[in-house]
Structures are given as C-alpha cells and as structure tokens.
PDB file of C-alpha atoms and ligand atoms in Angstrom:
ATOM      1  CA  MET A 942       0.000   0.000   0.000  1.00 88.00           C
ATOM      2  CA  LYS A 943       1.493   3.358  -1.019  1.00 93.00           C
ATOM      3  CA  THR A 944       0.911   6.295   1.282  1.00 95.00           C
ATOM      4  CA  VAL A 945       0.411   9.833   0.075  1.00 96.00           C
ATOM      5  CA  SER A 946       1.067  12.729   2.420  1.00 95.00           C
ATOM      6  CA  TYR A 947       0.200  16.346   1.963  1.00 96.00           C
ATOM      7  CA  SER A 948       3.877  17.173   1.514  1.00 93.00           C
ATOM      8  CA  GLN A 949       4.087  14.843  -1.511  1.00 95.00           C
ATOM      9  CA  PHE A 950       1.181  16.666  -3.137  1.00 96.00           C
ATOM     10  CA  SER A 951       2.725  20.015  -2.250  1.00 95.00           C
ATOM     11  CA  ILE A 952       6.073  19.030  -3.808  1.00 95.00           C
ATOM     12  CA  TYR A 953       4.287  17.863  -6.954  1.00 96.00           C
ATOM     13  CA  MET A 954       2.371  21.152  -7.215  1.00 94.00           C
ATOM     14  CA  GLN A 955       5.630  23.105  -6.971  1.00 93.00           C
ATOM     15  CA  CYS A 956       7.630  20.904  -9.328  1.00 96.00           C
ATOM     16  CA  PRO A 957       6.612  17.503 -10.756  1.00 97.00           C
ATOM     17  CA  LYS A 958      10.273  16.723 -11.514  1.00 97.00           C
ATOM     18  CA  LYS A 959      11.196  17.103  -7.864  1.00 97.00           C
ATOM     19  CA  TRP A 960       8.371  14.726  -6.906  1.00 97.00           C
ATOM     20  CA  LYS A 961       9.694  12.200  -9.448  1.00 97.00           C
ATOM     21  CA  LEU A 962      13.258  12.434  -8.151  1.00 98.00           C
ATOM     22  CA  ASP A 963      12.122  12.228  -4.511  1.00 97.00           C
ATOM     23  CA  TYR A 964       9.551   9.446  -4.781  1.00 96.00           C
ATOM     24  CA  LEU A 965       9.644   7.565  -8.086  1.00 97.00           C
ATOM     25  CA  ASP A 966      13.474   7.524  -8.146  1.00 97.00           C
ATOM     26  CA  ASN A 967      13.563   7.356  -4.336  1.00 96.00           C
ATOM     27  CA  LEU A 968      16.401   9.898  -4.075  1.00 96.00           C
ATOM     28  CA  ARG A 969      14.949  11.925  -1.219  1.00 92.00           C
ATOM     29  CA  THR A 970      17.302  12.390   1.664  1.00 84.00           C
ATOM     30  CA  PHE A 971      16.789  13.254   5.296  1.00 74.00           C
ATOM     31  CA  ASP A 972      16.530  17.034   5.127  1.00 74.00           C
ATOM     32  CA  GLN A 973      17.165  18.582   8.512  1.00 83.00           C
ATOM     33  CA  ASN A 974      17.790  22.254   9.133  1.00 91.00           C
ATOM     34  CA  ILE A 975      17.326  24.777  11.906  1.00 95.00           C
ATOM     35  CA  HIS A 976      13.875  25.756  10.620  1.00 94.00           C
ATOM     36  CA  THR A 977      12.507  22.200  10.834  1.00 94.00           C
ATOM     37  CA  THR A 978      14.153  21.708  14.233  1.00 96.00           C
ATOM     38  CA  PHE A 979      12.625  24.905  15.572  1.00 97.00           C
ATOM     39  CA  GLY A 980       9.253  24.126  13.957  1.00 96.00           C
ATOM     40  CA  SER A 981       9.008  20.698  15.614  1.00 96.00           C
ATOM     41  CA  ALA A 982      10.142  22.007  19.011  1.00 98.00           C
ATOM     42  CA  PHE A 983       7.708  24.926  18.882  1.00 98.00           C
ATOM     43  CA  HIS A 984       4.826  22.603  17.935  1.00 97.00           C
ATOM     44  CA  THR A 985       5.585  20.312  20.875  1.00 97.00           C
ATOM     45  CA  THR A 986       5.734  23.253  23.281  1.00 98.00           C
ATOM     46  CA  ILE A 987       2.508  24.949  22.217  1.00 97.00           C
ATOM     47  CA  GLN A 988       0.657  21.625  21.992  1.00 97.00           C
ATOM     48  CA  ASN A 989       1.736  20.782  25.536  1.00 97.00           C
ATOM     49  CA  TYR A 990       0.397  24.149  26.770  1.00 98.00           C
ATOM     50  CA  LEU A 991      -2.948  23.653  24.996  1.00 98.00           C
ATOM     51  CA  ASN A 992      -3.279  20.075  26.179  1.00 97.00           C
ATOM     52  CA  VAL A 993      -2.857  21.129  29.822  1.00 98.00           C
ATOM     53  CA  MET A 994      -5.132  24.130  29.323  1.00 97.00           C
ATOM     54  CA  TYR A 995      -8.008  22.045  27.935  1.00 97.00           C
ATOM     55  CA  THR A 996      -7.591  18.902  30.018  1.00 96.00           C
ATOM     56  CA  GLU A 997      -6.628  20.531  33.350  1.00 97.00           C
ATOM     57  CA  SER A 998      -6.884  24.313  33.624  1.00 96.00           C
ATOM     58  CA  VAL A 999      -5.615  27.625  32.268  1.00 96.00           C
ATOM     59  CA  LYS A1000      -3.897  28.197  35.613  1.00 96.00           C
ATOM     60  CA  LYS A1001      -1.971  24.926  35.327  1.00 97.00           C
ATOM     61  CA  ALA A1002      -1.023  25.690  31.720  1.00 97.00           C
ATOM     62  CA  ASP A1003       0.194  29.174  32.694  1.00 96.00           C
ATOM     63  CA  GLU A1004       2.380  27.618  35.378  1.00 97.00           C
ATOM     64  CA  ILE A1005       4.355  25.594  32.824  1.00 98.00           C
ATOM     65  CA  ASP A1006       7.881  26.862  32.273  1.00 98.00           C
ATOM     66  CA  LEU A1007       7.284  27.245  28.538  1.00 97.00           C
ATOM     67  CA  ASN A1008      10.694  28.721  27.799  1.00 98.00           C
ATOM     68  CA  GLY A1009      12.415  25.846  29.559  1.00 98.00           C
ATOM     69  CA  TYR A1010      10.162  23.387  27.714  1.00 98.00           C
ATOM     70  CA  LEU A1011      11.012  25.019  24.384  1.00 98.00           C
ATOM     71  CA  LYS A1012      14.749  25.027  25.118  1.00 98.00           C
ATOM     72  CA  GLU A1013      14.707  21.333  26.022  1.00 98.00           C
ATOM     73  CA  SER A1014      12.579  20.513  22.950  1.00 98.00           C
ATOM     74  CA  ILE A1015      14.983  22.351  20.613  1.00 98.00           C
ATOM     75  CA  MET A1016      17.938  20.476  22.101  1.00 97.00           C
ATOM     76  CA  SER A1017      16.155  17.139  21.962  1.00 97.00           C
ATOM     77  CA  GLU A1018      15.093  17.701  18.305  1.00 96.00           C
ATOM     78  CA  TYR A1019      18.629  18.758  17.451  1.00 96.00           C
ATOM     79  CA  ARG A1020      20.166  15.696  19.118  1.00 95.00           C
ATOM     80  CA  ASP A1021      17.736  13.379  17.278  1.00 94.00           C
ATOM     81  CA  ALA A1022      18.464  15.063  13.964  1.00 92.00           C
ATOM     82  CA  LEU A1023      22.217  14.852  14.529  1.00 92.00           C
ATOM     83  CA  SER A1024      22.040  11.118  15.083  1.00 91.00           C
ATOM     84  CA  LYS A1025      20.097  10.731  11.810  1.00 85.00           C
ATOM     85  CA  ASN A1026      22.583  13.054  10.098  1.00 81.00           C
ATOM     86  CA  ASN A1027      25.713  11.001  10.924  1.00 84.00           C
ATOM     87  CA  ASN A1028      26.474  13.507  13.694  1.00 88.00           C
ATOM     88  CA  LYS A1029      27.076  16.213  11.091  1.00 89.00           C
ATOM     89  CA  HIS A1030      26.200  19.603  12.615  1.00 93.00           C
ATOM     90  CA  TYR A1031      23.839  21.756  10.598  1.00 91.00           C
ATOM     91  CA  SER A1032      23.560  24.704  12.994  1.00 94.00           C
ATOM     92  CA  THR A1033      25.676  26.598  15.482  1.00 95.00           C
ATOM     93  CA  ALA A1034      25.278  27.371  19.173  1.00 95.00           C
ATOM     94  CA  ALA A1035      24.650  31.039  18.305  1.00 97.00           C
ATOM     95  CA  GLU A1036      21.923  30.146  15.790  1.00 97.00           C
ATOM     96  CA  LEU A1037      20.220  27.753  18.211  1.00 97.00           C
ATOM     97  CA  VAL A1038      20.193  30.497  20.864  1.00 97.00           C
ATOM     98  CA  GLU A1039      18.777  32.987  18.358  1.00 97.00           C
ATOM     99  CA  PHE A1040      15.932  30.641  17.411  1.00 97.00           C
ATOM    100  CA  TYR A1041      15.256  29.869  21.072  1.00 98.00           C
ATOM    101  CA  GLU A1042      15.029  33.586  21.902  1.00 97.00           C
ATOM    102  CA  ASP A1043      12.674  34.151  18.954  1.00 97.00           C
ATOM    103  CA  GLY A1044      10.518  31.274  20.204  1.00 97.00           C
ATOM    104  CA  ALA A1045      10.506  32.645  23.746  1.00 97.00           C
ATOM    105  CA  ALA A1046       9.297  36.015  22.421  1.00 96.00           C
ATOM    106  CA  ILE A1047       6.454  34.272  20.541  1.00 97.00           C
ATOM    107  CA  LEU A1048       5.479  32.266  23.637  1.00 97.00           C
ATOM    108  CA  ASP A1049       5.470  35.413  25.747  1.00 96.00           C
ATOM    109  CA  TYR A1050       3.086  37.068  23.255  1.00 96.00           C
ATOM    110  CA  PHE A1051       0.960  33.920  23.088  1.00 97.00           C
ATOM    111  CA  LYS A1052       0.535  33.672  26.850  1.00 96.00           C
ATOM    112  CA  LYS A1053      -0.453  37.332  27.142  1.00 96.00           C
ATOM    113  CA  ASN A1054      -2.928  37.098  24.257  1.00 96.00           C
ATOM    114  CA  ARG A1055      -3.966  33.449  24.453  1.00 96.00           C
ATOM    115  CA  SER A1056      -7.681  34.127  24.818  1.00 95.00           C
ATOM    116  CA  ALA A1057      -7.756  35.914  21.443  1.00 95.00           C
ATOM    117  CA  TYR A1058      -6.811  32.614  19.778  1.00 96.00           C
ATOM    118  CA  PHE A1059      -8.018  29.810  22.072  1.00 96.00           C
ATOM    119  CA  SER A1060     -10.977  30.071  24.394  1.00 94.00           C
ATOM    120  CA  SER A1061     -11.045  27.781  27.408  1.00 89.00           C
ATOM    121  CA  LYS A1062     -14.764  28.213  28.035  1.00 93.00           C
ATOM    122  CA  GLN A1063     -17.373  26.058  26.271  1.00 95.00           C
ATOM    123  CA  HIS A1064     -14.720  24.549  24.020  1.00 97.00           C
ATOM    124  CA  THR A1065     -13.544  20.948  24.088  1.00 97.00           C
ATOM    125  CA  LEU A1066     -10.235  19.620  22.881  1.00 97.00           C
ATOM    126  CA  LEU A1067     -10.942  16.743  20.477  1.00 98.00           C
ATOM    127  CA  GLY A1068      -7.315  15.915  19.869  1.00 97.00           C
ATOM    128  CA  ILE A1069      -3.738  16.905  19.263  1.00 97.00           C
ATOM    129  CA  GLU A1070      -1.654  15.385  16.479  1.00 97.00           C
ATOM    130  CA  ILE A1071      -4.685  13.453  15.252  1.00 98.00           C
ATOM    131  CA  PRO A1072      -3.609  10.830  12.698  1.00 98.00           C
ATOM    132  CA  LEU A1073      -5.479  10.742   9.390  1.00 98.00           C
ATOM    133  CA  SER A1074      -5.570   7.569   7.343  1.00 97.00           C
ATOM    134  CA  ILE A1075      -7.913   7.594   4.379  1.00 97.00           C
ATOM    135  CA  PRO A1076      -8.045   4.994   1.578  1.00 96.00           C
ATOM    136  CA  LEU A1077      -7.965   6.926  -1.697  1.00 96.00           C
ATOM    137  CA  ARG A1078      -7.798   4.364  -4.501  1.00 93.00           C
ATOM    138  CA  GLU A1079      -6.640   0.801  -5.071  1.00 92.00           C
ATOM    139  CA  GLY A1080      -3.339   0.494  -3.191  1.00 94.00           C
ATOM    140  CA  ILE A1081      -3.122   4.165  -2.102  1.00 97.00           C
ATOM    141  CA  LYS A1082      -4.018   5.860   1.169  1.00 97.00           C
ATOM    142  CA  PHE A1083      -3.658   9.396   2.447  1.00 97.00           C
ATOM    143  CA  THR A1084      -1.872   9.883   5.765  1.00 97.00           C
ATOM    144  CA  GLY A1085      -1.234  12.972   7.856  1.00 97.00           C
ATOM    145  CA  PHE A1086      -1.433  14.479  11.313  1.00 97.00           C
ATOM    146  CA  ILE A1087      -3.679  17.346  12.363  1.00 98.00           C
ATOM    147  CA  ASP A1088      -2.084  19.722  14.875  1.00 97.00           C
ATOM    148  CA  ILE A1089      -5.158  20.425  16.991  1.00 97.00           C
ATOM    149  CA  VAL A1090      -8.946  20.034  16.776  1.00 98.00           C
ATOM    150  CA  ILE A1091     -11.418  21.816  19.063  1.00 98.00           C
ATOM    151  CA  ARG A1092     -15.222  21.700  19.267  1.00 98.00           C
ATOM    152  CA  ASP A1093     -17.252  24.767  20.183  1.00 97.00           C
ATOM    153  CA  GLU A1094     -19.942  23.353  22.492  1.00 97.00           C
ATOM    154  CA  ARG A1095     -22.272  26.297  21.841  1.00 97.00           C
ATOM    155  CA  ASP A1096     -22.991  25.311  18.265  1.00 97.00           C
ATOM    156  CA  GLY A1097     -21.141  21.998  17.814  1.00 97.00           C
ATOM    157  CA  ARG A1098     -18.801  23.405  15.166  1.00 98.00           C
ATOM    158  CA  ILE A1099     -15.376  21.828  14.899  1.00 98.00           C
ATOM    159  CA  LYS A1100     -12.216  23.824  14.258  1.00 98.00           C
ATOM    160  CA  VAL A1101      -9.109  22.318  12.771  1.00 98.00           C
ATOM    161  CA  TYR A1102      -5.886  24.258  13.400  1.00 98.00           C
ATOM    162  CA  ASP A1103      -2.460  24.072  11.879  1.00 97.00           C
ATOM    163  CA  PHE A1104       0.530  25.908  13.353  1.00 97.00           C
ATOM    164  CA  LYS A1105       3.174  27.258  11.011  1.00 96.00           C
ATOM    165  CA  THR A1106       6.456  28.733  12.142  1.00 96.00           C
ATOM    166  CA  SER A1107       7.662  31.459   9.835  1.00 95.00           C
ATOM    167  CA  THR A1108      10.390  34.081   9.761  1.00 94.00           C
ATOM    168  CA  ALA A1109       8.153  37.075   9.074  1.00 91.00           C
ATOM    169  CA  GLY A1110       4.652  35.667   8.463  1.00 92.00           C
ATOM    170  CA  TRP A1111       2.798  34.975   5.218  1.00 93.00           C
ATOM    171  CA  ASN A1112       2.450  37.702   2.618  1.00 91.00           C
ATOM    172  CA  LYS A1113      -0.263  37.876  -0.039  1.00 93.00           C
ATOM    173  CA  TYR A1114       1.691  35.561  -2.369  1.00 89.00           C
ATOM    174  CA  GLN A1115       2.063  32.873   0.276  1.00 90.00           C
ATOM    175  CA  LYS A1116      -1.609  33.188   1.160  1.00 93.00           C
ATOM    176  CA  ALA A1117      -2.473  32.677  -2.510  1.00 91.00           C
ATOM    177  CA  ASP A1118      -0.079  29.738  -2.932  1.00 88.00           C
ATOM    178  CA  LYS A1119      -2.189  26.583  -3.259  1.00 87.00           C
ATOM    179  CA  SER A1120       0.809  24.403  -2.419  1.00 84.00           C
ATOM    180  CA  LYS A1121       0.573  25.947   1.084  1.00 86.00           C
ATOM    181  CA  THR A1122      -3.152  26.480   1.563  1.00 89.00           C
ATOM    182  CA  ALA A1123      -4.429  23.190   0.113  1.00 94.00           C
ATOM    183  CA  GLN A1124      -3.268  21.342   3.228  1.00 96.00           C
ATOM    184  CA  MET A1125      -6.064  22.488   5.506  1.00 97.00           C
ATOM    185  CA  ILE A1126      -8.685  22.076   2.798  1.00 97.00           C
ATOM    186  CA  LEU A1127      -7.680  18.437   2.318  1.00 97.00           C
ATOM    187  CA  TYR A1128      -7.501  17.919   6.080  1.00 97.00           C
ATOM    188  CA  LYS A1129     -11.026  19.313   6.423  1.00 98.00           C
ATOM    189  CA  GLU A1130     -12.336  16.893   3.771  1.00 97.00           C
ATOM    190  CA  PHE A1131     -10.490  13.902   5.178  1.00 97.00           C
ATOM    191  CA  TYR A1132     -11.279  14.659   8.826  1.00 98.00           C
ATOM    192  CA  ALA A1133     -14.983  14.770   7.907  1.00 98.00           C
ATOM    193  CA  LYS A1134     -14.673  11.449   6.103  1.00 97.00           C
ATOM    194  CA  GLN A1135     -12.646   9.656   8.788  1.00 98.00           C
ATOM    195  CA  PHE A1136     -14.799  10.780  11.714  1.00 98.00           C
ATOM    196  CA  ASN A1137     -18.103  10.767   9.833  1.00 97.00           C
ATOM    197  CA  VAL A1138     -18.765  14.452  10.475  1.00 97.00           C
ATOM    198  CA  ASP A1139     -20.653  16.847   8.180  1.00 98.00           C
ATOM    199  CA  VAL A1140     -17.883  18.713   6.334  1.00 98.00           C
ATOM    200  CA  GLU A1141     -19.972  21.888   6.482  1.00 97.00           C
ATOM    201  CA  THR A1142     -19.635  21.965  10.270  1.00 98.00           C
ATOM    202  CA  ILE A1143     -15.837  22.134  10.129  1.00 98.00           C
ATOM    203  CA  ASP A1144     -13.820  25.374  10.168  1.00 98.00           C
ATOM    204  CA  ILE A1145     -10.115  25.647   9.499  1.00 98.00           C
ATOM    205  CA  GLU A1146      -7.401  28.095  10.479  1.00 98.00           C
ATOM    206  CA  TYR A1147      -3.671  28.509  10.088  1.00 97.00           C
ATOM    207  CA  ILE A1148      -1.897  30.028  13.062  1.00 97.00           C
ATOM    208  CA  ILE A1149       1.342  31.482  11.757  1.00 97.00           C
ATOM    209  CA  VAL A1150       3.920  32.562  14.304  1.00 96.00           C
ATOM    210  CA  ARG A1151       6.534  35.134  13.333  1.00 96.00           C
ATOM    211  CA  ARG A1152      10.081  34.762  14.587  1.00 96.00           C
ATOM    212  CA  LYS A1153      11.023  38.253  13.513  1.00 94.00           C
ATOM    213  CA  ILE A1154       9.099  41.486  13.920  1.00 89.00           C
ATOM    214  CA  ASN A1155      10.219  44.660  12.199  1.00 79.00           C
ATOM    215  CA  VAL A1156       9.661  47.294  14.878  1.00 72.00           C
ATOM    216  CA  ASP A1157      10.493  50.081  12.392  1.00 73.00           C
ATOM    217  CA  TYR A1158       7.196  49.585  10.550  1.00 74.00           C
ATOM    218  CA  GLU A1159       4.516  52.181  11.182  1.00 71.00           C
ATOM    219  CA  PHE A1160       2.146  49.339  12.064  1.00 75.00           C
ATOM    220  CA  VAL A1161       4.190  46.710  13.848  1.00 75.00           C
ATOM    221  CA  PRO A1162       2.799  43.269  12.941  1.00 83.00           C
ATOM    222  CA  LYS A1163       1.627  40.935  15.698  1.00 90.00           C
ATOM    223  CA  ARG A1164       3.734  37.925  16.633  1.00 93.00           C
ATOM    224  CA  ILE A1165       0.830  35.697  15.662  1.00 96.00           C
ATOM    225  CA  GLN A1166      -0.969  35.900  12.350  1.00 95.00           C
ATOM    226  CA  THR A1167      -4.091  33.907  11.570  1.00 96.00           C
ATOM    227  CA  PHE A1168      -5.254  32.943   8.116  1.00 97.00           C
ATOM    228  CA  ILE A1169      -8.379  31.167   6.908  1.00 97.00           C
ATOM    229  CA  PRO A1170      -8.152  30.099   3.270  1.00 96.00           C
ATOM    230  CA  ALA A1171     -11.342  29.997   1.197  1.00 95.00           C
ATOM    231  CA  ASN A1172     -12.740  26.551   2.034  1.00 96.00           C
ATOM    232  CA  GLY A1173     -16.338  26.495   0.798  1.00 96.00           C
ATOM    233  CA  LYS A1174     -17.598  23.768  -1.539  1.00 96.00           C
ATOM    234  CA  VAL A1175     -16.278  25.440  -4.691  1.00 97.00           C
ATOM    235  CA  SER A1176     -12.768  25.938  -3.248  1.00 95.00           C
ATOM    236  CA  ARG A1177     -12.722  22.403  -1.880  1.00 96.00           C
ATOM    237  CA  ASN A1178     -13.750  20.942  -5.221  1.00 97.00           C
ATOM    238  CA  LYS A1179     -10.956  22.871  -6.974  1.00 96.00           C
ATOM    239  CA  ILE A1180      -8.348  21.478  -4.579  1.00 96.00           C
ATOM    240  CA  LEU A1181      -9.768  17.948  -4.808  1.00 96.00           C
ATOM    241  CA  LYS A1182      -9.585  18.211  -8.596  1.00 97.00           C
ATOM    242  CA  LEU A1183      -5.885  19.167  -8.366  1.00 96.00           C
ATOM    243  CA  PHE A1184      -5.280  16.374  -5.876  1.00 97.00           C
ATOM    244  CA  ASN A1185      -6.953  13.794  -8.126  1.00 97.00           C
ATOM    245  CA  ALA A1186      -4.959  15.094 -11.115  1.00 97.00           C
ATOM    246  CA  PHE A1187      -1.799  14.499  -9.047  1.00 97.00           C
ATOM    247  CA  LEU A1188      -2.899  10.912  -8.320  1.00 97.00           C
ATOM    248  CA  ASP A1189      -3.745  10.336 -12.016  1.00 97.00           C
ATOM    249  CA  SER A1190      -0.350  11.693 -13.099  1.00 97.00           C
ATOM    250  CA  CYS A1191       1.827   9.867 -10.594  1.00 97.00           C
ATOM    251  CA  PHE A1192       0.132   6.544  -9.839  1.00 96.00           C
ATOM    252  CA  THR A1193      -0.921   3.555 -11.914  1.00 95.00           C
ATOM    253  CA  GLU A1194      -4.371   1.982 -11.530  1.00 93.00           C
ATOM    254  CA  ASP A1195      -3.010  -0.615  -9.127  1.00 93.00           C
ATOM    255  CA  GLY A1196      -1.432   2.048  -6.912  1.00 94.00           C
ATOM    256  CA  ASN A1197       2.207   2.011  -7.984  1.00 95.00           C
ATOM    257  CA  TYR A1198       4.285   5.021  -8.968  1.00 96.00           C
ATOM    258  CA  LYS A1199       3.910   5.721 -12.689  1.00 96.00           C
ATOM    259  CA  ALA A1200       7.337   5.283 -14.275  1.00 95.00           C
ATOM    260  CA  GLU A1201       6.115   6.462 -17.699  1.00 92.00           C
ATOM    261  CA  GLY A1202       4.563   9.663 -16.362  1.00 91.00           C
ATOM    262  CA  THR A1203       5.421  13.199 -17.490  1.00 94.00           C
ATOM    263  CA  TYR A1204       7.272  15.155 -14.860  1.00 97.00           C
ATOM    264  CA  PRO A1205       8.339  18.609 -16.060  1.00 97.00           C
ATOM    265  CA  ALA A1206      11.048  20.490 -14.162  1.00 97.00           C
ATOM    266  CA  VAL A1207       9.365  23.740 -13.178  1.00 96.00           C
ATOM    267  CA  LEU A1208      11.538  26.714 -12.247  1.00 94.00           C
ATOM    268  CA  SER A1209      10.273  28.566  -9.213  1.00 88.00           C
ATOM    269  CA  SER A1210      11.439  30.390  -6.122  1.00 84.00           C
ATOM    270  CA  GLY A1211      11.593  26.906  -4.533  1.00 86.00           C
ATOM    271  CA  CYS A1212      14.572  25.969  -6.752  1.00 92.00           C
ATOM    272  CA  LYS A1213      16.959  27.834  -4.491  1.00 90.00           C
ATOM    273  CA  TYR A1214      16.163  25.436  -1.633  1.00 87.00           C
ATOM    274  CA  CYS A1215      16.021  22.332  -3.839  1.00 93.00           C
ATOM    275  CA  VAL A1216      18.717  19.701  -3.348  1.00 93.00           C
ATOM    276  CA  TYR A1217      18.669  19.005  -7.097  1.00 96.00           C
ATOM    277  CA  ALA A1218      19.368  22.631  -8.094  1.00 96.00           C
ATOM    278  CA  THR A1219      23.075  21.915  -8.532  1.00 95.00           C
ATOM    279  CA  GLU A1220      22.603  18.369  -9.818  1.00 96.00           C
ATOM    280  CA  GLU A1221      22.914  18.930 -13.555  1.00 96.00           C
ATOM    281  CA  ALA A1222      22.631  15.215 -14.315  1.00 96.00           C
ATOM    282  CA  LEU A1223      19.346  14.902 -12.395  1.00 97.00           C
ATOM    283  CA  CYS A1224      17.739  18.222 -13.299  1.00 97.00           C
ATOM    284  CA  PRO A1225      19.475  19.715 -16.365  1.00 96.00           C
ATOM    285  CA  LYS A1226      19.214  23.510 -16.407  1.00 94.00           C
ATOM    286  CA  LYS A1227      18.121  23.618 -20.041  1.00 95.00           C
ATOM    287  CA  GLU A1228      15.107  21.433 -19.265  1.00 95.00           C
ATOM    288  CA  ARG A1229      13.813  23.672 -16.477  1.00 95.00           C
ATOM    289  CA  ILE A1230      10.739  25.559 -17.635  1.00 94.00           C
ATOM    290  CA  LYS A1231       9.265  28.742 -16.217  1.00 87.00           C
ATOM    291  CA  SER A1232       6.400  28.414 -13.762  1.00 76.00           C
ATOM    292  CA  ASN A1233       3.166  30.376 -13.927  1.00 63.00           C
ATOM    293  CA  GLU A1234       4.180  32.237 -10.770  1.00 53.00           C
ATOM    294  CA  ASP A1235       6.683  34.328 -12.822  1.00 47.00           C
TER     295      ASP A1235
HETATM  296  S1  SF4 B 968      15.929  22.492  -9.126  1.00 68.65           S
HETATM  297 FE1  SF4 B 968      13.936  23.437  -9.491  1.00 68.65          FE
HETATM  298  S2  SF4 B 968      13.294  22.571 -11.439  1.00 68.65           S
HETATM  299 FE2  SF4 B 968      14.903  21.204 -10.649  1.00 68.65          FE
HETATM  300  S3  SF4 B 968      13.850  19.618  -9.464  1.00 68.65           S
HETATM  301 FE3  SF4 B 968      14.384  21.232  -8.049  1.00 68.65          FE
HETATM  302  S4  SF4 B 968      12.554  22.533  -7.943  1.00 68.65           S
HETATM  303 FE4  SF4 B 968      12.407  21.296  -9.813  1.00 68.65          FE
END
C-alpha cells in the first residue's frame, strides 16, 4: 500500500520533476535544518500548553515553564536530527540560541494574548496530532497528522488548526499559494470522512507565528498571524480536482508510482532550496521551464 502525504502533493504542485526524483526515483534524503528543528520544538511546546489548558486548567497551563520546555525541545530535536545526520552539525550554538530567543518572544506574546486565539470556556479539545488515514484508490491511502482540533460546544462546530512557524509571516503571495493552503482544505475533507462528520460543520485556520518582527514599521505586525483560506464547496472541489490530477499523473491503476509519467522540471522560487538545483545530471538547467508564478 502506497501512502500519500500532503507534503508529496505540495512538492508535486511546486515541481513535478522534484516529486519524481524524490519518490519515483527514491532519491529523497533526510533534510534537517534549523527551521525544521525549531518548527518541531515549537509545535511540541505549544501543543503541551494547549493540552494542559483544555484537560486541566488555564492556571496549570500558565504555570508551565514554557521557555524551559522550548529550550529542552529544541535540544532534543537537534540531538535526534544529529544522530540521523551522521552527527554532522547543521547549525551553530549562536543560531540555536537565536531561534530559542525568537521562540521565547512568541510564547510570551501567546501567553499574554492566548484568549484571542483559544478560548477555554465552552470549548472541548478533540485531539492533538490526530492521525489521518484515508483509503484513496486501489493500493493508495492518504496519511497525515492534524495539529489540533477543538469543538465549540455552543454550536457543535469543529475547528481544525495548523501551526506554522515562519520568519516574518505569510504575505499575499504565500496566502495565494495553493501548495501551502491546500493542506487544511484536504484535512477538512479527510477529517470529515474519517470521523463521519458533516464537512460543512468544520472550520479551518492557520496560526502562523513570526520569529522576527520589524519594529520600524509604522504598524508593527503581531507575533501571531491567523489565516483562513477559502474553504467552501467550490474551493474544496478545486483542490480535490488538483489532488486527483496528481494521483492520475503519478500513480498507476493498481497504486504504484507511474514510471512512464510526465514530470516537467518547473523553475520557481523553490529551486533555491532544492537539493537538485546543482545536480545537472538529475535536473538539467536547459530542461527547467518557467512556472506560472513568474
Ligand atoms: S531544481 Fe527546481 S526545477 Fe529542478 S527539481 Fe528542483 S525545484 Fe524542480
């Protein structure tokens, strides 16, 4: 049984060639960097706070030494990553401290403004890191984890949240980028299916935390940005159509990767972070075509 994650779909949407090299040719490598380390540690820290807040009390959650928890989580993530990375360092002590201090500033803002984002009254925590496992087609299933799901007991509506750590927040281009926003739309569809809930009773929200704030701006942005992508029936159908086109392009009818598929190399801003950017034999420069984003 092949599994399909959101990140596979996202990679395909950005560049089909990269998907082919990563999955069909199985060349993907363990990609660890300070951003993923910080992202995982921050998720663990905020999820721990919310778990205590909803299952015990706000007072108990506020008593947690969040900065200490974050520091230990960053170090633990870094140690784990090092062992998977043949003990090759990918960050420095100064950079780890900088990311920790950024995280502490976000946590400080979050604690002071928590009620603007998460209400403790008449809301029930349905789960943290909820696993999704949805059969899609013969031999293929979708898998993923939802950061946090909460039910509003006043009207029964369910809210699915995803935390994103970001340097400066999402601008209008990132908000319009389907390879980013499709995640929550698919999670909404699949959560409804897996838990047999009416999809129309589910809301979604990205909570984007900013590591850096430019205090020179006339209007200083908040440490936490929220974003709700269009997720009505029409938007959902558009994303499902793209998702099904991805499955048609990359998988055979019996659920294997399609070796004879067409996988164009699409130039985009993502090329500068791509491990194949300097691999002329794998992704020849002359075969890279311009993306629609240009
Ligand atoms: S370098 Fe750019 S075009 Fe080539 S595989 Fe990576 S993302 Fe695609």
